[in-house]
mmCIF file with all atom_site columns, C-alpha atoms in Angstrom:
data_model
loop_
_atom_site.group_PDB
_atom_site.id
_atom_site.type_symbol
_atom_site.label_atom_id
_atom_site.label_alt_id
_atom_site.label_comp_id
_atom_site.label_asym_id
_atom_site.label_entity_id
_atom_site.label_seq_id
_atom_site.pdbx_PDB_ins_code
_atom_site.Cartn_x
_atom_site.Cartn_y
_atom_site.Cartn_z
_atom_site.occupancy
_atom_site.B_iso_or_equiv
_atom_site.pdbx_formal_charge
_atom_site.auth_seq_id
_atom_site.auth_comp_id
_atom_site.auth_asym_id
_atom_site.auth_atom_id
_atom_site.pdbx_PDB_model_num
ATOM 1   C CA . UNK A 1 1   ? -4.493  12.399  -14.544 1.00 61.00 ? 1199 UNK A CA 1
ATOM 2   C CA . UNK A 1 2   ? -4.688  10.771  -18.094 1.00 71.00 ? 1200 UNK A CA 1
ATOM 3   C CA . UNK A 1 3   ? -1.889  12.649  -18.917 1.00 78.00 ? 1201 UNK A CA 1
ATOM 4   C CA . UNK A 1 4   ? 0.526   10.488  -16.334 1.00 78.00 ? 1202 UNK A CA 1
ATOM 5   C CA . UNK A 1 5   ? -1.854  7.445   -17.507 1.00 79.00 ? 1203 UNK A CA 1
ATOM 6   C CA . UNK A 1 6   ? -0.282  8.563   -21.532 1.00 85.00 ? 1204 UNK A CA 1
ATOM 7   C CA . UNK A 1 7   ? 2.885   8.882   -20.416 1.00 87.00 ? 1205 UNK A CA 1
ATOM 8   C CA . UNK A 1 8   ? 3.012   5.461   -18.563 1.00 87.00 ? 1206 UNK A CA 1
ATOM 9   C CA . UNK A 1 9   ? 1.677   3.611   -21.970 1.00 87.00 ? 1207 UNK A CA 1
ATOM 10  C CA . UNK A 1 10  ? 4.346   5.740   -23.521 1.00 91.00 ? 1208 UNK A CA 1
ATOM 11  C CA . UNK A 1 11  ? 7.298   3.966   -21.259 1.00 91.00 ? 1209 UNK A CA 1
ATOM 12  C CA . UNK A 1 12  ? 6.792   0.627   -21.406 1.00 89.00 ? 1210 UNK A CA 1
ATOM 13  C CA . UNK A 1 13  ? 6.086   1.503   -25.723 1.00 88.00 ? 1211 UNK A CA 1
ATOM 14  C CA . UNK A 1 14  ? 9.656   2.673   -25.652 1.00 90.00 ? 1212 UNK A CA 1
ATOM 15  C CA . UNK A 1 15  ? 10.632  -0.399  -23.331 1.00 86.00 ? 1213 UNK A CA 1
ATOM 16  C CA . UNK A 1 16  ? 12.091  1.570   -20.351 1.00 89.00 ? 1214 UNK A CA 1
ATOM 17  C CA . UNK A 1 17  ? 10.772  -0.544  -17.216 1.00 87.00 ? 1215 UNK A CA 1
ATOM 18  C CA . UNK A 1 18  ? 13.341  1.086   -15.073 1.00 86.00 ? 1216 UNK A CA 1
ATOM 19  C CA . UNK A 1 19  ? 11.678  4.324   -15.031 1.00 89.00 ? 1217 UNK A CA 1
ATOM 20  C CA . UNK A 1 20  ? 8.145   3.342   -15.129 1.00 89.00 ? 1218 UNK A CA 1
ATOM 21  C CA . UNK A 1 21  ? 8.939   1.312   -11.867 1.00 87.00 ? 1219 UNK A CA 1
ATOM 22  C CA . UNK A 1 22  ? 10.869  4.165   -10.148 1.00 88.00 ? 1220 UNK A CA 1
ATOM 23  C CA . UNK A 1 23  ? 8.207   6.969   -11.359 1.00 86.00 ? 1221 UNK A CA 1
ATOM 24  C CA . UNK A 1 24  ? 5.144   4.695   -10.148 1.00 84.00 ? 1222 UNK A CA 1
ATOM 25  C CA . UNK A 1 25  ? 7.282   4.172   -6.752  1.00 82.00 ? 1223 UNK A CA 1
ATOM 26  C CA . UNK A 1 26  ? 7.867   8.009   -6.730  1.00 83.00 ? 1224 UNK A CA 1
ATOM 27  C CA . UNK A 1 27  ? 4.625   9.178   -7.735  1.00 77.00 ? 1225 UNK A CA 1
ATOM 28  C CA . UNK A 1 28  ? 2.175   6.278   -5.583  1.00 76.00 ? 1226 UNK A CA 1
ATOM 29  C CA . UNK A 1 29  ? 3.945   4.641   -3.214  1.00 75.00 ? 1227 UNK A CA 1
ATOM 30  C CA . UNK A 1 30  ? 3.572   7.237   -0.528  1.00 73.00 ? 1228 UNK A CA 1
ATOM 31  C CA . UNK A 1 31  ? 0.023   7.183   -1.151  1.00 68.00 ? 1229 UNK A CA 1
ATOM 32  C CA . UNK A 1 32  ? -0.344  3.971   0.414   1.00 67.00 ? 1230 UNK A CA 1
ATOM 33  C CA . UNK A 1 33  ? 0.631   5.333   3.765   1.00 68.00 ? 1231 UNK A CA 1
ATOM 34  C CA . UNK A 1 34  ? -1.947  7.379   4.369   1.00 62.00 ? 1232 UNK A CA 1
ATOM 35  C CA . UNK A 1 35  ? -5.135  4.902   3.573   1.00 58.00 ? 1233 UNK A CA 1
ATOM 36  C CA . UNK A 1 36  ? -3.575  1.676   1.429   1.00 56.00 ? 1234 UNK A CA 1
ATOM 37  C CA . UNK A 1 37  ? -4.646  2.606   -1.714  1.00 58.00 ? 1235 UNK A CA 1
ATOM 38  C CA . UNK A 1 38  ? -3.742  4.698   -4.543  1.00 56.00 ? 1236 UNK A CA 1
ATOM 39  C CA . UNK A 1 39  ? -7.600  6.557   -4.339  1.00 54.00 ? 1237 UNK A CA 1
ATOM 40  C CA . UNK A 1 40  ? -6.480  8.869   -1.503  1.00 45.00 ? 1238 UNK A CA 1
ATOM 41  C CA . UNK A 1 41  ? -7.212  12.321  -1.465  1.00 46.00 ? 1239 UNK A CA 1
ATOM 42  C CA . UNK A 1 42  ? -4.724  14.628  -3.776  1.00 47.00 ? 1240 UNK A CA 1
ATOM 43  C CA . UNK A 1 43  ? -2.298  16.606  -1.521  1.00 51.00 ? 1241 UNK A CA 1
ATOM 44  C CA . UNK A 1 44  ? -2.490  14.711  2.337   1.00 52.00 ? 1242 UNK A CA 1
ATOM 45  C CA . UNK A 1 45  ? 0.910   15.132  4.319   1.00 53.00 ? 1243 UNK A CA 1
ATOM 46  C CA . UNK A 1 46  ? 2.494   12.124  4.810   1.00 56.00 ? 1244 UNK A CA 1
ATOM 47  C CA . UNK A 1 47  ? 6.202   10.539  6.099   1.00 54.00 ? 1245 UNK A CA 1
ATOM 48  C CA . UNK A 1 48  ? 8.181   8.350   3.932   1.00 54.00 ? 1246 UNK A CA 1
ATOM 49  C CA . UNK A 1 49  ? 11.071  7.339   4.953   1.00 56.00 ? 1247 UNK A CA 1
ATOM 50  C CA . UNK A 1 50  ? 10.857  9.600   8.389   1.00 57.00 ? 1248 UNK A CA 1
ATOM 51  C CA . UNK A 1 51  ? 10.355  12.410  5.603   1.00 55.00 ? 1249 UNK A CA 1
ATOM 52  C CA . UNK A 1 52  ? 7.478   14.512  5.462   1.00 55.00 ? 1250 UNK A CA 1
ATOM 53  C CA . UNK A 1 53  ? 5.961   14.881  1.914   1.00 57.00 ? 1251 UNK A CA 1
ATOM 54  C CA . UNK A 1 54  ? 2.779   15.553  0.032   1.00 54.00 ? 1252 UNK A CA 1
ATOM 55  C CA . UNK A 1 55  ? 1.405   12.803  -1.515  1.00 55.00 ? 1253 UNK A CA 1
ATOM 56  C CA . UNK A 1 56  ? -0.789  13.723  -4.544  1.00 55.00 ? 1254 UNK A CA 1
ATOM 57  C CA . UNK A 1 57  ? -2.882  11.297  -6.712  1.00 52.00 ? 1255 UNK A CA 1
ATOM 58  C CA . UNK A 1 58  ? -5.750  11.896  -9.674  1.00 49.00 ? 1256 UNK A CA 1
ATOM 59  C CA . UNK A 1 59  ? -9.114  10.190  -8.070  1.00 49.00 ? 1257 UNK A CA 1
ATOM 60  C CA . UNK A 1 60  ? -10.027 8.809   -11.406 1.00 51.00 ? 1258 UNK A CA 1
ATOM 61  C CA . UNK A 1 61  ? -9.731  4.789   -10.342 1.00 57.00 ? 1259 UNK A CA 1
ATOM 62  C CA . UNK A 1 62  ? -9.079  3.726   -13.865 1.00 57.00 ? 1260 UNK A CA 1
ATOM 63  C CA . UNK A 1 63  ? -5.884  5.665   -14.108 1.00 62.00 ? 1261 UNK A CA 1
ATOM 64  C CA . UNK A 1 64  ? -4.710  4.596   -11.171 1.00 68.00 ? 1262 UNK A CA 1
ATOM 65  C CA . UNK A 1 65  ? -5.442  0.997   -11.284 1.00 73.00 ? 1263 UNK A CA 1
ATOM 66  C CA . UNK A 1 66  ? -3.015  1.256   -14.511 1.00 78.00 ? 1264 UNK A CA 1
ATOM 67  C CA . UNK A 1 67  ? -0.371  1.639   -11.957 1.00 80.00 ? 1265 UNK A CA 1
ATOM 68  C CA . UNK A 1 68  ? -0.401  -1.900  -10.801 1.00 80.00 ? 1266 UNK A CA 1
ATOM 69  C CA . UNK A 1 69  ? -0.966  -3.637  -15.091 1.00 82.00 ? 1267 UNK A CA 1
ATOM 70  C CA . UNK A 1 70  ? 2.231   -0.948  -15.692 1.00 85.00 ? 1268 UNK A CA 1
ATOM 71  C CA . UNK A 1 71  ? 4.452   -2.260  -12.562 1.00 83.00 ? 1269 UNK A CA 1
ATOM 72  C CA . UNK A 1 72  ? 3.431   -5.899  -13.553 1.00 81.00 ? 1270 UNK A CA 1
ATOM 73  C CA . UNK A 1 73  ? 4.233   -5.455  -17.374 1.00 85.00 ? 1271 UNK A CA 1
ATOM 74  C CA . UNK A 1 74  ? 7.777   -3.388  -16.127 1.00 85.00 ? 1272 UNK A CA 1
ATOM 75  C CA . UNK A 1 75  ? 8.756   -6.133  -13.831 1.00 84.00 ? 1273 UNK A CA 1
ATOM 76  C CA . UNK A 1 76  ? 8.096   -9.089  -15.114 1.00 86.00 ? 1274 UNK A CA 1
ATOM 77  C CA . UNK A 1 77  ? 8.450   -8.695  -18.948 1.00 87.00 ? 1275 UNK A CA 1
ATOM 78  C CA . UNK A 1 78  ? 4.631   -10.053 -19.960 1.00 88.00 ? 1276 UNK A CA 1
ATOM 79  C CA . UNK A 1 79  ? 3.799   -7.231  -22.063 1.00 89.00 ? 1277 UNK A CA 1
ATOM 80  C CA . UNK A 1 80  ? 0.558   -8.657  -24.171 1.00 89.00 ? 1278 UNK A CA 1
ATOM 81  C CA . UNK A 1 81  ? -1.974  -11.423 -24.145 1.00 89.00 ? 1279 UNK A CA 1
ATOM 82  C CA . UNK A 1 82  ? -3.726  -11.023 -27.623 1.00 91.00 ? 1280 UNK A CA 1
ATOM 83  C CA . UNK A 1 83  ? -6.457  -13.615 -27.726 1.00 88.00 ? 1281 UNK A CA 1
ATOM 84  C CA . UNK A 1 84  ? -7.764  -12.810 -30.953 1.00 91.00 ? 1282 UNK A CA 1
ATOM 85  C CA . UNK A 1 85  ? -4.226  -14.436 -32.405 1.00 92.00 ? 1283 UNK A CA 1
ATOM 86  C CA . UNK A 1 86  ? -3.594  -16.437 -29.153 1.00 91.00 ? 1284 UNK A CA 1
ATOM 87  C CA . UNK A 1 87  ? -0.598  -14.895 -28.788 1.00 92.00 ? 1285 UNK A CA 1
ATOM 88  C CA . UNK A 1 88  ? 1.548   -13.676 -25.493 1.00 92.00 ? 1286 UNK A CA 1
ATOM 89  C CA . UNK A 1 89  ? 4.394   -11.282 -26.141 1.00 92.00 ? 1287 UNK A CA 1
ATOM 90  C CA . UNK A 1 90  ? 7.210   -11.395 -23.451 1.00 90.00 ? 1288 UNK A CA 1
ATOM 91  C CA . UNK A 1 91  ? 9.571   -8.659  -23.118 1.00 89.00 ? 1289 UNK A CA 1
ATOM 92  C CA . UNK A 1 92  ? 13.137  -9.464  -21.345 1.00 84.00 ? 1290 UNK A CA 1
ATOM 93  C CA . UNK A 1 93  ? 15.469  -6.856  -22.753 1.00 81.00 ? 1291 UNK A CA 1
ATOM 94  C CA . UNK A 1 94  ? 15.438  -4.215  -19.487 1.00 79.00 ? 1292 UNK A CA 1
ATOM 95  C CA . UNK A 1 95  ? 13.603  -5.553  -17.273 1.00 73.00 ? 1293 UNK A CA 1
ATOM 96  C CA . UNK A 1 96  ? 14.914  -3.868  -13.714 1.00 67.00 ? 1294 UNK A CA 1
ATOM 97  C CA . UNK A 1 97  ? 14.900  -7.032  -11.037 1.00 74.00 ? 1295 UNK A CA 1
ATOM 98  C CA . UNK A 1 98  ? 16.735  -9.897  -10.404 1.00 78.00 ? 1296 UNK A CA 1
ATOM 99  C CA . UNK A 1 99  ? 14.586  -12.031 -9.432  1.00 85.00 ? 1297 UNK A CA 1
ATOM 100 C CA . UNK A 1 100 ? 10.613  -12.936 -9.833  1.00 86.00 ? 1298 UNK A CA 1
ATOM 101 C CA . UNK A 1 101 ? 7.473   -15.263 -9.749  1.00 91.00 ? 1299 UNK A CA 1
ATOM 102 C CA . UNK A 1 102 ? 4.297   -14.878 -11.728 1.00 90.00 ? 1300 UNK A CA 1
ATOM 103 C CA . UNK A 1 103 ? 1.601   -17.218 -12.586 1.00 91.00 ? 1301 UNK A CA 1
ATOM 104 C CA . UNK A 1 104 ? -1.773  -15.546 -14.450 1.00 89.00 ? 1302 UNK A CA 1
ATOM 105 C CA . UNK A 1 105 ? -4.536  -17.061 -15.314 1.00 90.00 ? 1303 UNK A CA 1
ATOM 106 C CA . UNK A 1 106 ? -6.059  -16.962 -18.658 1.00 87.00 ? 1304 UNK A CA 1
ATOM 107 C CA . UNK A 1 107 ? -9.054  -18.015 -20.793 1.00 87.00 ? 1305 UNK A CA 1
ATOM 108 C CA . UNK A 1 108 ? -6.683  -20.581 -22.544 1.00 88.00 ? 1306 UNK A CA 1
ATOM 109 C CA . UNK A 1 109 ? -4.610  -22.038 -19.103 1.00 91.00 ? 1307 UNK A CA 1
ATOM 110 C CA . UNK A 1 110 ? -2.116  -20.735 -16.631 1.00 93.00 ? 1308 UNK A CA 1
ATOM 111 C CA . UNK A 1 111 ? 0.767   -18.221 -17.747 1.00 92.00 ? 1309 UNK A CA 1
ATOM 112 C CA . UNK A 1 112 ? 4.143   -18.659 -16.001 1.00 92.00 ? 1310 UNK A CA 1
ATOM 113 C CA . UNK A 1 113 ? 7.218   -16.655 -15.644 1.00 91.00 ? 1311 UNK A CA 1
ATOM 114 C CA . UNK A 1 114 ? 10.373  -17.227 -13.698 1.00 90.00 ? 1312 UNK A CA 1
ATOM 115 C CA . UNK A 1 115 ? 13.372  -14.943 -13.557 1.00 84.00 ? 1313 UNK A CA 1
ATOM 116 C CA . UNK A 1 116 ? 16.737  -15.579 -12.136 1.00 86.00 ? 1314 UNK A CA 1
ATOM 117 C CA . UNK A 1 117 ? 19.713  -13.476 -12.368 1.00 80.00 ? 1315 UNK A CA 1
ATOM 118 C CA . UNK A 1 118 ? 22.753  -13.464 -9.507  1.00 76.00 ? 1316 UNK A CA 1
ATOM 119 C CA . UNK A 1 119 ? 25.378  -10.864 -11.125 1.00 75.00 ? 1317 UNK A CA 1
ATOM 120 C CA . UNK A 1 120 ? 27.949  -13.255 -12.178 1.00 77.00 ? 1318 UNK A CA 1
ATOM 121 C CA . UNK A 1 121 ? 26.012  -15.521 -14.660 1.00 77.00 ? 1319 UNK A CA 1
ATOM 122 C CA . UNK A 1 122 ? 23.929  -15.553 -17.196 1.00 82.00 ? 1320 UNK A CA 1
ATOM 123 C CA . UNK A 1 123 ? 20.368  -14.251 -17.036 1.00 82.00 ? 1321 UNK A CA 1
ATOM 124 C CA . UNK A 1 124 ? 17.679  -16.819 -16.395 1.00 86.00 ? 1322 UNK A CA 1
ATOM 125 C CA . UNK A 1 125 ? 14.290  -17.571 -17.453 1.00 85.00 ? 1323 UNK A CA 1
ATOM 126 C CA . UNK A 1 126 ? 11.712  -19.612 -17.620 1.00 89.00 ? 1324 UNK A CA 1
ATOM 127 C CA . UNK A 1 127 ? 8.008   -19.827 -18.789 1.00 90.00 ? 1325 UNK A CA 1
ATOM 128 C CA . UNK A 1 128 ? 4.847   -21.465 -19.693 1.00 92.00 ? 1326 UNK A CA 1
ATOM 129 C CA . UNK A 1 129 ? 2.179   -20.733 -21.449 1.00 92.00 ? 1327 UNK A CA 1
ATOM 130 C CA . UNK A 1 130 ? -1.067  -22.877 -22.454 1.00 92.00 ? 1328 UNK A CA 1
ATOM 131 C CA . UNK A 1 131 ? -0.830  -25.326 -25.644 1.00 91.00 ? 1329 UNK A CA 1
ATOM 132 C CA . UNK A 1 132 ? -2.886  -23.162 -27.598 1.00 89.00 ? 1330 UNK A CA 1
ATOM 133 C CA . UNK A 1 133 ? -0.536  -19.837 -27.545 1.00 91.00 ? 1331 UNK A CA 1
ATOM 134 C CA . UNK A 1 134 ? 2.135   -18.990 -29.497 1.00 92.00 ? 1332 UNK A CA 1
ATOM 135 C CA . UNK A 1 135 ? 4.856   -16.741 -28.091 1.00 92.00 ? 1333 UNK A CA 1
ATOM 136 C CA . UNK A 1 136 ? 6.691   -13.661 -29.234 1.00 92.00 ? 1334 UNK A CA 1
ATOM 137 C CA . UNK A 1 137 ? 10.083  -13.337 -27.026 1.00 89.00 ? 1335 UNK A CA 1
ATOM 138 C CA . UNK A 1 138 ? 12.288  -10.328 -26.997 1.00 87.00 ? 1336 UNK A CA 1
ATOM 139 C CA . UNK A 1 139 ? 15.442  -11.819 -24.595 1.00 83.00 ? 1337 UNK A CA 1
ATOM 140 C CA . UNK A 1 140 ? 17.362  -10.526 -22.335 1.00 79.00 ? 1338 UNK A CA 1
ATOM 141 C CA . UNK A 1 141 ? 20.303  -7.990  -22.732 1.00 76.00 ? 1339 UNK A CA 1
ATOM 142 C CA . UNK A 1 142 ? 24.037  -10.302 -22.417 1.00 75.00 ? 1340 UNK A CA 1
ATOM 143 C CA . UNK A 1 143 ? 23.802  -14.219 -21.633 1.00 78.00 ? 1341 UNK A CA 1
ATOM 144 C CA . UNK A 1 144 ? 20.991  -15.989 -20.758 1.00 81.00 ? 1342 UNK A CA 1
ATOM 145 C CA . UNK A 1 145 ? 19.387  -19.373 -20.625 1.00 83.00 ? 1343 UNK A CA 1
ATOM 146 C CA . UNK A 1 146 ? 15.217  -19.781 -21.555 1.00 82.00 ? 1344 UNK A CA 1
ATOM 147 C CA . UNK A 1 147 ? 13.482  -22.544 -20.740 1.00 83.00 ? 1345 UNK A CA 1
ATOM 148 C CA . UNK A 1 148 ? 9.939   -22.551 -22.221 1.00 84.00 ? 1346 UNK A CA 1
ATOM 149 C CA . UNK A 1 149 ? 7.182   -25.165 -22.207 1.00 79.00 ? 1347 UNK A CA 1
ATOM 150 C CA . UNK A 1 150 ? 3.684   -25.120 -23.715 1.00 75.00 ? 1348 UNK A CA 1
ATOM 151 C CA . UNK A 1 151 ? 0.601   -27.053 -21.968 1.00 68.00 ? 1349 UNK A CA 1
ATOM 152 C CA . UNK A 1 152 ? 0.565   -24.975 -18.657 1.00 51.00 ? 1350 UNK A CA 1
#
């Protein structure tokens, strides 16, 4: 519904990735069980985890494809490409993994993002982002190394 769409936007506004990850896993991942897709039909029985549940789901497609731009800004910390300023807003301060790999394409060149974290040491990124961009960077929570370069 739009209402689960609002309160999504409303998450990652308030910066808590954590829970828009685990409510998107809670509310959709059991959907993809039944047909591979977030479109299913609301209220099909299906097993997760050799449990049986109801999985539930709005069919309006444009809520649900949010789902996917939500997990991706949660995860990996790109939160806005603004191409009237040419500007690319990366978010590190909660971001809940360890670990990731994204490379995006844009109208002005390729967008990269690396994270690396083991426990022990500091927190670990780096990026790239096309000549023409500036960047806005909110870091990460404790010690941490960035490594940025422009050109793509």
């Amino acid at each position: 519904s739009y209402g689960y769409l609002i309160r999504l936007l409303l998450l990652l506004r308030w910066r808590e990735y954590g829970r828009v990850v685990d409510e998107c896993s809670a509310a959709f991942y059991p959907m993809t069980f039944i047909g591979g897709t977030f479109w299913e039909h609301k209220s099909k029985l299906c097993m997760v985890d050799n449990l049986p549940g109801y999985c539930t789901c709005s069919l309006i497609q444009g809520c649900t494809s949010m789902v996917g731009a939500a997990v991706l800004r949660a995860v990996m910390g790109l939160q806005k490409i603004d191409n009237e300023h040419m500007m690319v807003t990366l978010d590190f301060s909660s971001v809940p993994i360890h670990h990731g790999r994204l490379k995006m394409q844009t109208e002005y060149g390729p967008i990269l993002i690396e994270r690396e974290y083991e426990g022990d040491g500091p927190f670990v990124v780096r990026y790239s982002v096309p000549d023409a961009c500036k960047v806005e960077l909110i870091p990460p929570m404790g010690p941490f190394h960035i490594h940025a370069s422009y050109g793509g």
